[in-house]
CSV table of C-alpha atoms in Angstrom, one decimal:
chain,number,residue,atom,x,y,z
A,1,UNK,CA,0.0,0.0,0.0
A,2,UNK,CA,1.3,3.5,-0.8
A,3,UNK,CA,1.3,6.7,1.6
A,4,UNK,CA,-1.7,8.0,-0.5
A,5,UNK,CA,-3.8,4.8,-0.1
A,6,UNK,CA,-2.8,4.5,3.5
A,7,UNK,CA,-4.3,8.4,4.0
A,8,UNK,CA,-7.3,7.5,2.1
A,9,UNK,CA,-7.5,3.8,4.1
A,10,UNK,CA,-7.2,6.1,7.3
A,11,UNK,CA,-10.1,8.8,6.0
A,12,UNK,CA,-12.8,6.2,5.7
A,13,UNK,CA,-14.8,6.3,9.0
A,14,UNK,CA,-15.3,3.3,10.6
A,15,UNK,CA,-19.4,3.6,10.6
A,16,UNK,CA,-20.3,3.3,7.1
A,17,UNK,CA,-22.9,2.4,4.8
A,18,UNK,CA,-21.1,-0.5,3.6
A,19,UNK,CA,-19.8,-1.9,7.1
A,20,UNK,CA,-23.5,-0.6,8.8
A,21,UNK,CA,-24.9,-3.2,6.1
A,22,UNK,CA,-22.5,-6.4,7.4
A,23,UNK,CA,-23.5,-5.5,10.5
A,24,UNK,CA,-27.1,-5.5,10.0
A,25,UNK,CA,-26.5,-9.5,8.0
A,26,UNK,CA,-25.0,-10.4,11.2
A,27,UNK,CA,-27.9,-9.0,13.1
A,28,UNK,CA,-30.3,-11.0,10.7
A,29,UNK,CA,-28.6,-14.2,11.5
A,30,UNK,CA,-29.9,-14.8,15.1
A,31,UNK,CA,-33.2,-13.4,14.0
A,32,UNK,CA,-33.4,-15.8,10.8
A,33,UNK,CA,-32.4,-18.8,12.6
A,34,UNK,CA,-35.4,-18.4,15.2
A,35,UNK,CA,-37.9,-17.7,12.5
A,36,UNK,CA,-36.7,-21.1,10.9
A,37,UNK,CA,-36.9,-22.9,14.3
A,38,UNK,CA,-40.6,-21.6,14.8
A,39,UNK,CA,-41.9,-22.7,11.4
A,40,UNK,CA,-40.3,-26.4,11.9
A,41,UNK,CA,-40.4,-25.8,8.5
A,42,UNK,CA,-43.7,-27.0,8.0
A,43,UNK,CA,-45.6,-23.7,9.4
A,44,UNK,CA,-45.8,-21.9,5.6
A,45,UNK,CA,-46.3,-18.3,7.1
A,46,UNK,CA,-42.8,-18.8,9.3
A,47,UNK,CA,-41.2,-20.5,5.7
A,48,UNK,CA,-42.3,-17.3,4.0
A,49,UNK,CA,-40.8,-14.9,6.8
A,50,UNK,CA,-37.7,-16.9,7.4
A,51,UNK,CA,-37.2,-17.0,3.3
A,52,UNK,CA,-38.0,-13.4,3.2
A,53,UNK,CA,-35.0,-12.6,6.2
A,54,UNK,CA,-33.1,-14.6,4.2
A,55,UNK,CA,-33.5,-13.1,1.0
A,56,UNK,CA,-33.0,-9.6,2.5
A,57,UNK,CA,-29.9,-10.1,4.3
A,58,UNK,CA,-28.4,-12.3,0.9
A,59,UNK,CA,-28.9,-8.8,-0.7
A,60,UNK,CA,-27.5,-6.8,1.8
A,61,UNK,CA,-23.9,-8.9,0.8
A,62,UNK,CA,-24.7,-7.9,-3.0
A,63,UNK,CA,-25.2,-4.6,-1.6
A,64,UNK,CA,-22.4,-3.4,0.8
A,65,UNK,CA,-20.0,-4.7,-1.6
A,66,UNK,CA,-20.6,-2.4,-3.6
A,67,UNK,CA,-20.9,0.3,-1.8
A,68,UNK,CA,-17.6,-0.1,-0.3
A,69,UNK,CA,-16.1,-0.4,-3.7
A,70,UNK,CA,-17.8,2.3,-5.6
A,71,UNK,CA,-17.9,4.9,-2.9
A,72,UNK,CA,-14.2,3.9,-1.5
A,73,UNK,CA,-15.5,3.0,1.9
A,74,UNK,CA,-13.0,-0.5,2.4
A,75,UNK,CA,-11.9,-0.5,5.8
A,76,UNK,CA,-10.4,-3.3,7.5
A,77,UNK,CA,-12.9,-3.7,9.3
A,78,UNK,CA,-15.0,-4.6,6.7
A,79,UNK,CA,-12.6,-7.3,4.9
A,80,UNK,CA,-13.1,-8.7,8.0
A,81,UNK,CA,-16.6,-8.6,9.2
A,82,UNK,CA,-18.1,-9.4,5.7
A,83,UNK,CA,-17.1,-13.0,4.7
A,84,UNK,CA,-18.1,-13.6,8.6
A,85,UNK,CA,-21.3,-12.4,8.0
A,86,UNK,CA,-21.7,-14.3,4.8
A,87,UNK,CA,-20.5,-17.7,6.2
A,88,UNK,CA,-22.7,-17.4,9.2
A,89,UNK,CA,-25.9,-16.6,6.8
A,90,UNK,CA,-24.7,-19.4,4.5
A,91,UNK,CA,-23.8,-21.6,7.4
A,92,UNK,CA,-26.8,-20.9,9.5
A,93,UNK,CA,-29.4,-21.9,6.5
A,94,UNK,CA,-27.5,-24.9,5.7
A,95,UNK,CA,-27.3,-26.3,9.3
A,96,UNK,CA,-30.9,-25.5,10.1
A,97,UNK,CA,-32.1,-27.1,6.8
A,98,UNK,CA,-30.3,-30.5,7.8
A,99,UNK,CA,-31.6,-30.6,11.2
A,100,UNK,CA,-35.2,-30.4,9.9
A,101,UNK,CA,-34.2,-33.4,6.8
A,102,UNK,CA,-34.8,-30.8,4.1
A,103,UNK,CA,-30.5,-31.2,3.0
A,104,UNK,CA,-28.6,-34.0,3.5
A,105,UNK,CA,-26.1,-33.4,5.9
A,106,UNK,CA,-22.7,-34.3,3.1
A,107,UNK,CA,-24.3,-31.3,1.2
A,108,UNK,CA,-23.7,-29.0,4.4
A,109,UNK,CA,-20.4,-30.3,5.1
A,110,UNK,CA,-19.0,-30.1,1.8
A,111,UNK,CA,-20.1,-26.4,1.5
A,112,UNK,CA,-19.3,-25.3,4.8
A,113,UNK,CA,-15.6,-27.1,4.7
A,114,UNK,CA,-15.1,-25.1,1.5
A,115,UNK,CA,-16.3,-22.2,2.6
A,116,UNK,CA,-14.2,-22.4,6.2
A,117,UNK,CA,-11.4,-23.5,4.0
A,118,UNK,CA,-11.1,-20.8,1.7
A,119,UNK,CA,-11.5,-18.0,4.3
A,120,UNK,CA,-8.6,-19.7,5.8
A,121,UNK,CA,-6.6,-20.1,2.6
A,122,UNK,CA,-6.8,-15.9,2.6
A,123,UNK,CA,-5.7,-15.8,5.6
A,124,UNK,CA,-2.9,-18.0,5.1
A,125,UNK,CA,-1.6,-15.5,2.0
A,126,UNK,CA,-2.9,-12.3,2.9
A,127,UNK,CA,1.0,-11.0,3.7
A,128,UNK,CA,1.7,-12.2,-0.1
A,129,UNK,CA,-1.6,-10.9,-1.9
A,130,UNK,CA,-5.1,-11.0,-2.5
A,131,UNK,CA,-7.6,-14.0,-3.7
A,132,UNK,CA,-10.1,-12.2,-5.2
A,133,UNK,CA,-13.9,-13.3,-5.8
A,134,UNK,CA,-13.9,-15.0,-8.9
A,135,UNK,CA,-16.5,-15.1,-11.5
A,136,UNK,CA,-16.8,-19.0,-10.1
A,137,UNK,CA,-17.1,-17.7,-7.3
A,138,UNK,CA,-19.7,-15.0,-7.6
A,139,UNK,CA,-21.9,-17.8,-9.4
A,140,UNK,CA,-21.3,-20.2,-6.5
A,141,UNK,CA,-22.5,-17.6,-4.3
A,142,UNK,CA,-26.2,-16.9,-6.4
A,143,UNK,CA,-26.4,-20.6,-7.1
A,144,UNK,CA,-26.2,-21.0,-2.7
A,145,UNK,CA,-27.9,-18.1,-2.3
A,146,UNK,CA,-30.6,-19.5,-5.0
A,147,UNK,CA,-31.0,-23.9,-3.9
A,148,UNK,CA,-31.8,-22.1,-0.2
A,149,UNK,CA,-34.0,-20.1,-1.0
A,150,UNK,CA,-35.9,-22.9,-2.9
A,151,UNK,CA,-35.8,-25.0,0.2
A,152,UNK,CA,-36.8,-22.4,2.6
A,153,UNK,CA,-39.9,-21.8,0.6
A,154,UNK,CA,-43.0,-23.5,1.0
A,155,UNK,CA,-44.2,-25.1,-2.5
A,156,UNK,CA,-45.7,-28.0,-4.2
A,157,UNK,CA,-44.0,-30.9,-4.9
A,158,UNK,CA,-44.3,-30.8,-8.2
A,159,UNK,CA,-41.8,-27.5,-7.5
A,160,UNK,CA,-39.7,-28.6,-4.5
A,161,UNK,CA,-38.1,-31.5,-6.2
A,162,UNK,CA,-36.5,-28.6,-8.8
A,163,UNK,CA,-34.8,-27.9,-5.2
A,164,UNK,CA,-32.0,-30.6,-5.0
A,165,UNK,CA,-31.0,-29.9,-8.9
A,166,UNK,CA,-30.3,-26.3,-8.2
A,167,UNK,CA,-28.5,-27.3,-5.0
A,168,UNK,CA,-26.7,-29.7,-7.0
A,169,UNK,CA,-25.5,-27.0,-9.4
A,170,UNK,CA,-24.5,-25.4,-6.3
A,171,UNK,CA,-22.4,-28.1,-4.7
A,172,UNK,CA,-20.2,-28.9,-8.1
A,173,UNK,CA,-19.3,-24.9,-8.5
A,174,UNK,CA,-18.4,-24.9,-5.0
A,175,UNK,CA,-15.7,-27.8,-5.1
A,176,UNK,CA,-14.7,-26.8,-8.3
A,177,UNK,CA,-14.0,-22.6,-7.5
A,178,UNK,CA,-12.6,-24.2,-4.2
A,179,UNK,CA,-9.3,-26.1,-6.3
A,180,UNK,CA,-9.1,-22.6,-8.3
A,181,UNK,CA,-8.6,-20.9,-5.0
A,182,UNK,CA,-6.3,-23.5,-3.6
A,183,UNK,CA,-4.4,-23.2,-6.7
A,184,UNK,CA,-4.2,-19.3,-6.6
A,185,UNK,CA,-3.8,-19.5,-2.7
A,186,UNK,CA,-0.4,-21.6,-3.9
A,187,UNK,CA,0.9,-19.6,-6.3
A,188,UNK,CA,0.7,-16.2,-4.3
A,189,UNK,CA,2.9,-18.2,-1.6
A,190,UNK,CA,5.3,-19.8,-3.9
A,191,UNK,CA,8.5,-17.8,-3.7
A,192,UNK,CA,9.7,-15.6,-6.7
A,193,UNK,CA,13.1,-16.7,-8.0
């Protein structure tokens, strides 16, 4: 980082629209997890409110992203806080839809594994660069965001079964963008000659 990043890095306030944003997906966690737990996920007018909590804090990740990029409002804070707050969503949805036999339980493992993974994998090279979101991954992410939002909603099913496809879909770009990042992850640490 340059001296005139590092003055702009120190400008940006620490209570943002971008980081007031994770923080409100955080806050939705704990509120989305007991509106699954009091539909049992067989009470539609929970399903609907829990999907709709969901749905409202996926956006707020497409969101604050954004805002931090296009209005220069990256703190560290943030680069923290965010993929927290997106695994927790993620995680949270995933765990609660196996307990209640809507997901297998090798679906949440695989995804959450690859998701804990990666975010240690940037950890692990943050000192010799940056993995970026790839396209993959972006996809991976609307495909997740996508398969639970089909489960979490109460439909027919003649519908639901269109569930486990999407969530299939889901599962093979996660494992696949996971080896790019393991591969990127290895070249940023491999030593220049």
């Amino acid at each position: 980082m340059t001296g005139a990043e590092s003055t702009v890095a120190a400008r940006v306030p620490l209570l943002n629209a971008a980081n007031v944003l994770t923080a409100v997906r955080l806050v939705l966690v704990p509120v989305f997890a007991v509106t699954v737990v009091a539909s049992g996920m067989i009470h539609a007018g929970w399903q609907l409110a829990a999907c709709l909590i969901f749905v409202v804090a996926s956006v707020t990740d497409l969101v604050d992203g954004w805002i931090a990029r296009r209005f220069s409002l990256v703190t560290a804070l943030g680069k923290v806080a965010d993929p927290i707050a997106d695994k927790a969503l993620t995680g949270a949805a995933l765990v609660l839809l196996s307990v209640y036999d809507r997901l297998p339980w090798w679906v949440t493992a695989v995804i959450l594994a690859r998701e804990l993974g990666i975010t240690a994998l940037r950890f692990w090279v943050i000192r010799h660069g940056v993995i970026a979101a790839s396209r993959g991954g972006k996809i991976k992410t609307a495909l997740q965001i996508l398969a639970i939002t089909w489960y979490l909603l109460p439909m027919p099913a003649a519908l639901a079964v269109v569930g486990p496809w999407i969530m299939g879909a889901a599962v093979v770009v996660t494992v696949v963008t996971g080896f790019d990042y393991i591969v990127q992850a290895l070249r940023l640490r491999r030593p220049t000659p």
